[in-house]
Short mmCIF file of C-alpha atoms in Angstrom, two decimals:
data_model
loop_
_atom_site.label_atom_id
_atom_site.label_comp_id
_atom_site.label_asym_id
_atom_site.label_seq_id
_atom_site.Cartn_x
_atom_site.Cartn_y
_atom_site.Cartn_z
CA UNK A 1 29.31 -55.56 0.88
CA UNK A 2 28.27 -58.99 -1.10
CA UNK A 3 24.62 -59.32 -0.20
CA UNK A 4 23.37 -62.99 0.68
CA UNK A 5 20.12 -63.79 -1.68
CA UNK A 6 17.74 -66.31 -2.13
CA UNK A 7 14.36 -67.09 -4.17
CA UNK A 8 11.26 -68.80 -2.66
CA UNK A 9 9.19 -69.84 -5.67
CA UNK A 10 10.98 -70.43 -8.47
CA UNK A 11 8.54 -70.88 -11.36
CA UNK A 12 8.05 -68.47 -14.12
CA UNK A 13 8.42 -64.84 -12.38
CA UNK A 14 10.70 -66.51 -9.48
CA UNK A 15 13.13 -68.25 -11.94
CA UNK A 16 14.07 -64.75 -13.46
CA UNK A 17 14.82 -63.56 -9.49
CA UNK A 18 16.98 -66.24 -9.65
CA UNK A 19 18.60 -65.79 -12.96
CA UNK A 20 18.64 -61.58 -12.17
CA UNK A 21 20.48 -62.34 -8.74
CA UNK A 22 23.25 -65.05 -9.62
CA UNK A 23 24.84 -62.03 -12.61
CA UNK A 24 24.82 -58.85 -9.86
CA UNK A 25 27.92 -57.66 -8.88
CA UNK A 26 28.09 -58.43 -5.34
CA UNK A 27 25.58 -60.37 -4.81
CA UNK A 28 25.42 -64.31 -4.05
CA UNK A 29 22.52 -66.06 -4.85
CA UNK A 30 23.21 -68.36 -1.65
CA UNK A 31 19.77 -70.64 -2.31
CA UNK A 32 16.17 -71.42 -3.74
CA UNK A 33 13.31 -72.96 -2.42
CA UNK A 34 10.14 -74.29 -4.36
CA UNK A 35 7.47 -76.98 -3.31
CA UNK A 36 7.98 -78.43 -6.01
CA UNK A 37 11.64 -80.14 -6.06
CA UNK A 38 12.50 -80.68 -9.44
CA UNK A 39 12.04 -77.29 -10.30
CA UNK A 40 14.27 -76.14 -7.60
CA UNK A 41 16.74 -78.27 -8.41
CA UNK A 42 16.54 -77.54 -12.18
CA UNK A 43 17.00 -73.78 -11.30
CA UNK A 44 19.68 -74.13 -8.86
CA UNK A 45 21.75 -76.14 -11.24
CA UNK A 46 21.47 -73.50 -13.63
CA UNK A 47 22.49 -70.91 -11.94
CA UNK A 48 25.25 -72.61 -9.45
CA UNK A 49 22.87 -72.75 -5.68
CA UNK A 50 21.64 -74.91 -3.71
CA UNK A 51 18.06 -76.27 -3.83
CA UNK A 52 15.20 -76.47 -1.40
CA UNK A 53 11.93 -77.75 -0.89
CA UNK A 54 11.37 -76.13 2.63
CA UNK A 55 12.12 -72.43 2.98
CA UNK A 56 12.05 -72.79 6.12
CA UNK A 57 15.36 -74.72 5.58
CA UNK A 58 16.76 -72.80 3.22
CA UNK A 59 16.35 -70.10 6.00
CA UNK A 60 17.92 -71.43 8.47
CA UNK A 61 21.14 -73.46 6.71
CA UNK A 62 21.60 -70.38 4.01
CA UNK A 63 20.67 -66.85 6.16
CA UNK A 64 20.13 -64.99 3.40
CA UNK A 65 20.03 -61.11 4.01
CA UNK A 66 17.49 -60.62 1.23
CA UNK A 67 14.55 -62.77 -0.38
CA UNK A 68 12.32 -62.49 -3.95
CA UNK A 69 9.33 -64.25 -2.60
CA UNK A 70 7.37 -65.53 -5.89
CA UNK A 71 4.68 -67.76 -4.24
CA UNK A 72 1.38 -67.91 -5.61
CA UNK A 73 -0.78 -64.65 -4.53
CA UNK A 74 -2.70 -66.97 -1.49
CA UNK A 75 0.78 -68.01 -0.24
CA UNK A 76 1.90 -64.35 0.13
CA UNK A 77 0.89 -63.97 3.43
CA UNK A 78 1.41 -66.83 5.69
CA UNK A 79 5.46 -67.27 3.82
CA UNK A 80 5.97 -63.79 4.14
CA UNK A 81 4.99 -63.13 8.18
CA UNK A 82 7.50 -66.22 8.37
CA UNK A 83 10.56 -64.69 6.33
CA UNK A 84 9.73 -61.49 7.90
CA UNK A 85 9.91 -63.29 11.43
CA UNK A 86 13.41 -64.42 10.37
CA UNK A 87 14.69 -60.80 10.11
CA UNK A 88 15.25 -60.89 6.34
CA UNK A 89 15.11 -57.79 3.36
CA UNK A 90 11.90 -58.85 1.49
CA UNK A 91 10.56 -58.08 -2.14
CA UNK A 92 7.09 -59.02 -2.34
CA UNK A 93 6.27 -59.88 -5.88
CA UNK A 94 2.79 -57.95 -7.04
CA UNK A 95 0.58 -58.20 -5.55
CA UNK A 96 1.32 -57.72 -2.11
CA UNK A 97 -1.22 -60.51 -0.68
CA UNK A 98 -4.27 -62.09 -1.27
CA UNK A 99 -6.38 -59.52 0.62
CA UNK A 100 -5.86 -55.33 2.18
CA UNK A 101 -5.88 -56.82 5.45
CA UNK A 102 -3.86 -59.46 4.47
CA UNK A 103 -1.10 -57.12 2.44
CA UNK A 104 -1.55 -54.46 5.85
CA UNK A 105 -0.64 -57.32 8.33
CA UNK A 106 2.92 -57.71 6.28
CA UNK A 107 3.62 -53.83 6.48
CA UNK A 108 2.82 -53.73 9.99
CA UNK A 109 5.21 -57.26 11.02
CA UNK A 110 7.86 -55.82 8.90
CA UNK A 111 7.78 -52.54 10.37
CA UNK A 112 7.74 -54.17 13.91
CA UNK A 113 10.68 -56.01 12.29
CA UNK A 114 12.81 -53.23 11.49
CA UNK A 115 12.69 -54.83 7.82
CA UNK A 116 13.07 -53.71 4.21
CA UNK A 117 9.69 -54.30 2.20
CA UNK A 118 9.58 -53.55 -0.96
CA UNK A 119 6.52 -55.01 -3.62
CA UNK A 120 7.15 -56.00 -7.15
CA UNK A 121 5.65 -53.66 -9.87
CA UNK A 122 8.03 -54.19 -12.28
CA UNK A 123 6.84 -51.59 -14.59
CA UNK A 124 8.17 -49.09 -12.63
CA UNK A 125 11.48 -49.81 -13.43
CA UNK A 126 10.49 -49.92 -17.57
CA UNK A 127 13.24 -47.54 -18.78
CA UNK A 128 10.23 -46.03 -20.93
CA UNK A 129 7.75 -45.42 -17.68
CA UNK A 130 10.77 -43.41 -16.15
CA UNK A 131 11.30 -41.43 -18.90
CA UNK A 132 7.46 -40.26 -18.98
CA UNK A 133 7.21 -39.45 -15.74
CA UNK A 134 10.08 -36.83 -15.49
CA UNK A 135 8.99 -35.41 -18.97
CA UNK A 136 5.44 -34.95 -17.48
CA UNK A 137 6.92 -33.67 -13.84
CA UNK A 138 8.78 -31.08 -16.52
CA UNK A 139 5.34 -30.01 -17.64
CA UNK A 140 6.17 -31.10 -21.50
CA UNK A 141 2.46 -32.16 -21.87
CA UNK A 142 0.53 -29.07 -20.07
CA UNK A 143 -2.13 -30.26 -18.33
CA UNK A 144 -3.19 -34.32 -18.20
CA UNK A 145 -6.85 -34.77 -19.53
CA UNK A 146 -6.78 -38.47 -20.01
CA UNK A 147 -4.44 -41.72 -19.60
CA UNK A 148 -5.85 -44.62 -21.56
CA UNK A 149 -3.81 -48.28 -20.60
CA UNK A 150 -4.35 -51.70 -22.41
CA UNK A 151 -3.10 -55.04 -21.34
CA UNK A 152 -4.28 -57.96 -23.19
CA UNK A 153 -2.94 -60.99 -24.08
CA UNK A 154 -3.63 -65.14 -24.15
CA UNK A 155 -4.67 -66.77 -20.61
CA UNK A 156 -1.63 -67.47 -18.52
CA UNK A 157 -1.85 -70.89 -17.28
CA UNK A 158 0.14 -70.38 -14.35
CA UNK A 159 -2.62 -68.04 -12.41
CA UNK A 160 -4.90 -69.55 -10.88
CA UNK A 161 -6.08 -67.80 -7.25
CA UNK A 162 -6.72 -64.39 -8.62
CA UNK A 163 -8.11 -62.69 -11.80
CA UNK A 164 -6.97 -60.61 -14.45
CA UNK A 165 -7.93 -57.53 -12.14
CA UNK A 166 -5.43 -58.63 -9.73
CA UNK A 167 -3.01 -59.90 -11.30
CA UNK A 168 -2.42 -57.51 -14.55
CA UNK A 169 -4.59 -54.13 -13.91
CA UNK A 170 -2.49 -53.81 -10.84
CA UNK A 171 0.40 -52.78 -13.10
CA UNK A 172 -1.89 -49.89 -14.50
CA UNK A 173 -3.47 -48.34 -11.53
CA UNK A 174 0.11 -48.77 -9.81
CA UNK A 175 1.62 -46.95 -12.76
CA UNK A 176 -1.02 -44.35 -13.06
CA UNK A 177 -0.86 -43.20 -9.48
CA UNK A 178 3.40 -43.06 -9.88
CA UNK A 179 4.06 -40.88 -13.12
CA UNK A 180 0.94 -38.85 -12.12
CA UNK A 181 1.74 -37.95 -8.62
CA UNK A 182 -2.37 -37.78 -8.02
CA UNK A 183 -4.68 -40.40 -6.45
CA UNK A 184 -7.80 -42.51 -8.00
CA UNK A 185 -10.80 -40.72 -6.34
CA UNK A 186 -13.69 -43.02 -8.24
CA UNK A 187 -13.59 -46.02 -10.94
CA UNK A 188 -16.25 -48.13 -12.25
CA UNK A 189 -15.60 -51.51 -14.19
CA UNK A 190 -17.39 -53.67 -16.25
CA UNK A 191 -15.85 -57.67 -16.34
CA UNK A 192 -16.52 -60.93 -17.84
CA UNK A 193 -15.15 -64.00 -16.79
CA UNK A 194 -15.71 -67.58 -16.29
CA UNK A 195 -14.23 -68.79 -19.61
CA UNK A 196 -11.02 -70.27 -18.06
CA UNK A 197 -11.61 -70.71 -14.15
CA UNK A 198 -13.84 -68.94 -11.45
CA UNK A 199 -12.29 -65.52 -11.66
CA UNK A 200 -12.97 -62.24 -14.56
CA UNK A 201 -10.63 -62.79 -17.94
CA UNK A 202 -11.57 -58.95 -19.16
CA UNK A 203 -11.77 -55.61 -17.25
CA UNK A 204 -12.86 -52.30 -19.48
CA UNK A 205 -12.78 -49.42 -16.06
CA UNK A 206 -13.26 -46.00 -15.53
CA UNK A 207 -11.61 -43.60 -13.44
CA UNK A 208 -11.55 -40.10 -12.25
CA UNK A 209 -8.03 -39.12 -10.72
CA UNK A 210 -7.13 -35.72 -7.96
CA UNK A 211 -5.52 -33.96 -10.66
CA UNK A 212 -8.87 -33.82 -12.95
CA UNK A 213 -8.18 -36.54 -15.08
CA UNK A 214 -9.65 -39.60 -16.78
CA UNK A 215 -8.01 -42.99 -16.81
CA UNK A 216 -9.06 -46.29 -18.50
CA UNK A 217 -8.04 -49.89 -18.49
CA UNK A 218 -8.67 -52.36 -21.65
CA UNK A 219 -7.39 -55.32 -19.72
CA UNK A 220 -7.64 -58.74 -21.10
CA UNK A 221 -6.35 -62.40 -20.97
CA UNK A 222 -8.96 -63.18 -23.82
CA UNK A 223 -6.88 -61.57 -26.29
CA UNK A 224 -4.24 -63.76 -28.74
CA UNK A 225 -2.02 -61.46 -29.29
CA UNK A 226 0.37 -59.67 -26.10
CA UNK A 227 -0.44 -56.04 -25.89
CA UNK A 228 0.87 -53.47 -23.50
CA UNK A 229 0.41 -49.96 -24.46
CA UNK A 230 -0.07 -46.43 -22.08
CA UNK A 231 -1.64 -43.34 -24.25
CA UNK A 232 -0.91 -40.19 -21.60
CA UNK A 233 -2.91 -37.09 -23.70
CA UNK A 234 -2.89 -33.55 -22.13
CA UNK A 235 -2.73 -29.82 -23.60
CA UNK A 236 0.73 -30.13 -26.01
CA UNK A 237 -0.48 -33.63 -27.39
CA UNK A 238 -0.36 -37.20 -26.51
CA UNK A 239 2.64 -39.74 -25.26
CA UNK A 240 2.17 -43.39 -26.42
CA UNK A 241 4.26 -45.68 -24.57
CA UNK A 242 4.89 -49.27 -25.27
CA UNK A 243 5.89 -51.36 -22.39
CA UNK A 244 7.23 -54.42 -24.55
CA UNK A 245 9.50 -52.76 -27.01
CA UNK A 246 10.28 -49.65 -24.17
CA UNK A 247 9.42 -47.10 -26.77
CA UNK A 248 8.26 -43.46 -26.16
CA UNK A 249 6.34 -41.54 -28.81
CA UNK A 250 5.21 -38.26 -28.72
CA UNK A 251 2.65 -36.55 -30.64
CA UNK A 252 2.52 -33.00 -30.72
CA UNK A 253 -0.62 -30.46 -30.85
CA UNK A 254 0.68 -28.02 -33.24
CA UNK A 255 -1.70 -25.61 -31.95
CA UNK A 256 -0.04 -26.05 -28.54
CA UNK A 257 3.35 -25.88 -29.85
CA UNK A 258 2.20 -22.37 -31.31
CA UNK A 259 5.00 -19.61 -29.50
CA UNK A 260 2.32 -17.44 -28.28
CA UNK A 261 1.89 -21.15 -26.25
CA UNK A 262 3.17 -20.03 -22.85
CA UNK A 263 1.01 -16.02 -22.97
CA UNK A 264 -2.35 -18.43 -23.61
CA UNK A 265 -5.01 -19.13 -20.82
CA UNK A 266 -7.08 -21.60 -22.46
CA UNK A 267 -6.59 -24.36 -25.12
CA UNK A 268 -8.13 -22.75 -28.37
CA UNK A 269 -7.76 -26.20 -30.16
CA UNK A 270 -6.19 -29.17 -31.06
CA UNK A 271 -4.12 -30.06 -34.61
CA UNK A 272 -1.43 -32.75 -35.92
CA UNK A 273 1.84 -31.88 -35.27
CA UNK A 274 5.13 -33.59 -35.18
CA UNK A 275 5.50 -37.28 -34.10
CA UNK A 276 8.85 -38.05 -31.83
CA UNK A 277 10.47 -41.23 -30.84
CA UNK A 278 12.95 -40.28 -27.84
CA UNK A 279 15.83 -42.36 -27.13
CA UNK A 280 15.58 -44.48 -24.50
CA UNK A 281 18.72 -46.67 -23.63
CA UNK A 282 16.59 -49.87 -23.06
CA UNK A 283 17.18 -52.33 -19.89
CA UNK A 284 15.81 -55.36 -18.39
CA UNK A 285 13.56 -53.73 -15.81
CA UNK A 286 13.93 -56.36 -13.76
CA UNK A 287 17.26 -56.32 -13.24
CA UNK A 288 16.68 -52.51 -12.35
CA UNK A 289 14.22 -53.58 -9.80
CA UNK A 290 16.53 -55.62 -8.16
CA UNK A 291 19.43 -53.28 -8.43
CA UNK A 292 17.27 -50.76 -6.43
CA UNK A 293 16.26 -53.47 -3.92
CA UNK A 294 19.83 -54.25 -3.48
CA UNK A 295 20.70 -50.54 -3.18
CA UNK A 296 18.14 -50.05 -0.87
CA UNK A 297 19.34 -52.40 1.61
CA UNK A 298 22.83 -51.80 1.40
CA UNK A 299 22.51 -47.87 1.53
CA UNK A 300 19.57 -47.85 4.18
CA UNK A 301 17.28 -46.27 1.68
CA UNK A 302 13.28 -46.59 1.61
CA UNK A 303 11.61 -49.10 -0.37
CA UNK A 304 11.86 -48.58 -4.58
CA UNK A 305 7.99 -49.59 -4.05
CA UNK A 306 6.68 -48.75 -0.40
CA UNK A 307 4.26 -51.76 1.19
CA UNK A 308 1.72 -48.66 1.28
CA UNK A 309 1.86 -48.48 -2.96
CA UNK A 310 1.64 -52.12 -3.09
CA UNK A 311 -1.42 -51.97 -0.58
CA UNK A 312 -3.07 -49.10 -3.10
CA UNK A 313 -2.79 -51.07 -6.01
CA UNK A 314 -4.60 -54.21 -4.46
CA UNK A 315 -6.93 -52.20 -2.72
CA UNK A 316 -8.30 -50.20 -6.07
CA UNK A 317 -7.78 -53.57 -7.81
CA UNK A 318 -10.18 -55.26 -5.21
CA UNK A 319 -12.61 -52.12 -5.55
CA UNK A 320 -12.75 -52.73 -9.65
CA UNK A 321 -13.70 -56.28 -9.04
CA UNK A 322 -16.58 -55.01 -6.72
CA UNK A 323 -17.35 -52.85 -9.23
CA UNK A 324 -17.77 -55.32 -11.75
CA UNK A 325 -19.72 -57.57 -9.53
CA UNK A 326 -22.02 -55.02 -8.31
CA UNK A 327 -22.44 -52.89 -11.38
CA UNK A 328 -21.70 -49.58 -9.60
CA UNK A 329 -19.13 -46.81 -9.33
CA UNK A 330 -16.98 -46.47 -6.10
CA UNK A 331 -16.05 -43.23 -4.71
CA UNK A 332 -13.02 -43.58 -3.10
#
C-alpha cells in the first residue's frame, strides 16, 4: 500500500518531513504547503511535488492520507482541527499546541475523527534513547537515583511564540517519563530570559519522579556551543548518553559489579569501575519516526507518540514556566 503524504510548513523541521518522505519505500510525497511560496516551491522542486501556499488546497487537489504538520507552535491548533476535519493521519510536530486545552481539543476532534495522531518527539526514535531504555527495563542499572539532562546551544532564530521551556525541555521531560516508565510528581525551575525576545532563554529544574528519583534539566539557548547529553545514575553505575553523536556509555560501580551483587540488600558503596561504549547501529531518527508513523497507519497500530504523551510534555513544560515565574515548586 503506497501511502499519499504531504508537508504543511516546510521550513527548517518541515523541510526534513519533506526530504524523509520523498526516499520511503512506498510512500509518495504527493504535495507541500507553506505561507510562504518561495519556500514551497524551493522544496517541492527538490524533492519532485507540487507546491502550495494554501493547505487547504493542497487538501483538497492532493488527498493525502497522511500529513507532517510543521507550523509554528500558535498555528498548531486552528491547521490541525482543519486537517483533522479532512479525515487525514496526522503527526503533530512537538509540541502538540500552543496551550493543554488547546493540545486536548486536537485529541478529542481526532478521536471523534476516527484519526491517527501521533506528536513529534523525535528523540524517541534516537537509536541511543532505545537502547537505554530496554537496558534499564532489563534492570542493568539496579535502582534509578538520579537522571541529569542538558540541552544548550546558540538562540534559534526561527522560534519565536514559545520559549526554550517549550520548545527544547519538552524533549527531556518527554524522554524522562518514556525510558523510566514513572511519572513527574513535583518540579521546580528557576529561568532567565528576555535577552532575545519576550520568552525564558535558560531553564535549570528540579524534579521528583513515582519511582523515587531525581531529575534535572540544564536547558539553554544562551550557550555557543550545541550540547545534548542524558546522565541516567542508579545502583551498578551511571549511563551517559549523547543525543548528537548517538553514543551510549556506561560506567560501572565496581562495588556493584561485586558477585556477592545479587545476595546484597543495600548499596554498601560506590567505586570506579569499567567504562563501556555499546554498539549502537546509528540512524536518522527521523526517518525512524516516520517509518513508525507510516507503519502505524498502514498496520492500524496506536500512535509511536500518543496525543496523551504529547499533552504531558506541554503540560509539565507549562508548569516549569509557572514555576519560574512564580518562584515555587508544583506538586503535581
Amino acid at each position: 500500500m503506497t501511502l499519499k503524504a504531504a508537508v504543511v510548513g516546510v521550513g527548517a523541521i518541515g523541510a526534513n518531513h519533506a526530504r524523509v518522505y520523498a526516499d520511503l519505500p512506498d510512500v509518495s510525497l504527493v504535495g507541500v504547503a507553506d505561507t510562504h511560496r518561495p519556500t514551497a516551491q524551493a522544496i517541492a522542486r527538490r524533492y519532485g511535488t507540487v507546491a502550495y501556499a494554501d493547505f487547504e488546497q493542497l487538501m483538497e487537489e492532493r488527498r493525502p492520507d497522511i500529513v507532517s504538520l510543521a507550523v509554528p507552535t500558535y498555528l498548531h491548533h486552528d491547521v490541525g482541527l482543519k486537517l483533522i476535519a479532512r479525515g487525514v493521519h496526522l503527526l503533530i510536530e512537538k509540541p502538540i499546541a500552543l496551550t493543554v486545552e488547546q493540545g486536548q481539543a486536537l485529541i478529542d476532534a481526532a478521536a471523534r475523527q476516527g484519526i491517527l495522531l501521533t506528536v513529534g518527539h523525535i528523540e524517541r526514535f534516537n537509536p541511543s534513547v532505545t537502547a537505554l531504555k530496554a537496558r534499564l527495563a532489563a534492570g542493568e542499572l539496579g535502582r534509578v537515583f538520579q537522571m541529569d539532562a542538558r540541552r544548550q546551544g546558540p538562540f534559534p532564530e526561527r522560534v519565536r511564540d514559545v520559549g526554550v521551556v517549550v520548545d527544547l525541555a519538552v524533549h527531556d521531560l518527554d524522554v524522562m517519563r518514556h525510558i523510566s516508565g514513572a511519572e513527574i510528581v513535583r518540579l521546580y525551575a528557576e529561568t532567565q530570559g528576555h535577552v532575545h525576545g519576550a520568552h525564558e532563554e535558560l531553564l535549570t529544574g528540579l524534579l521528583r519522579l513515582s519511582n523515587g528519583a531525581v531529575g534535572t534539566l540544564t536547558i539553554s539557548w544562551l550557550t555557543p556551543t550545541k550540547i545534548r547529553e542524558l546522565l541516567v545514575t542508579g545502583e551498578r553505575g551511571m549511563f551517559r548518553l549523547d543525543y548528537i553523536t548517538q553514543d551510549l556509555y556506561f560506567y560501572e560501580n565496581a562495588l556493584a559489579m561485586d558477585p556477592e551483587w545479587e545476595t546484597m540488600q543495600v548499596l554498601r558503596g560506590v567505586s570506579e569501575g569499567r567504562m563501556i561504549r555499546y554498539p549502537i547501529v546509528k540512524k536518522e531518527p527521523l526517518r525512524v519516526e516516520l517509518e513508525a508513523f507510516c507503519a502505524a497507519v498502514r498496520e492500524h497500530l496506536p500512535p509511536p507518540v500518543s496525543g496523551a504523551d504529547g499533552l504531558q510534555a506541554l503540560a509539565l513544560a507549562q508548569m516549569l514556566v509557572t514555576s519560574g515565574l512564580e518562584h515555587r515548586p508544583i506538586v503535581i
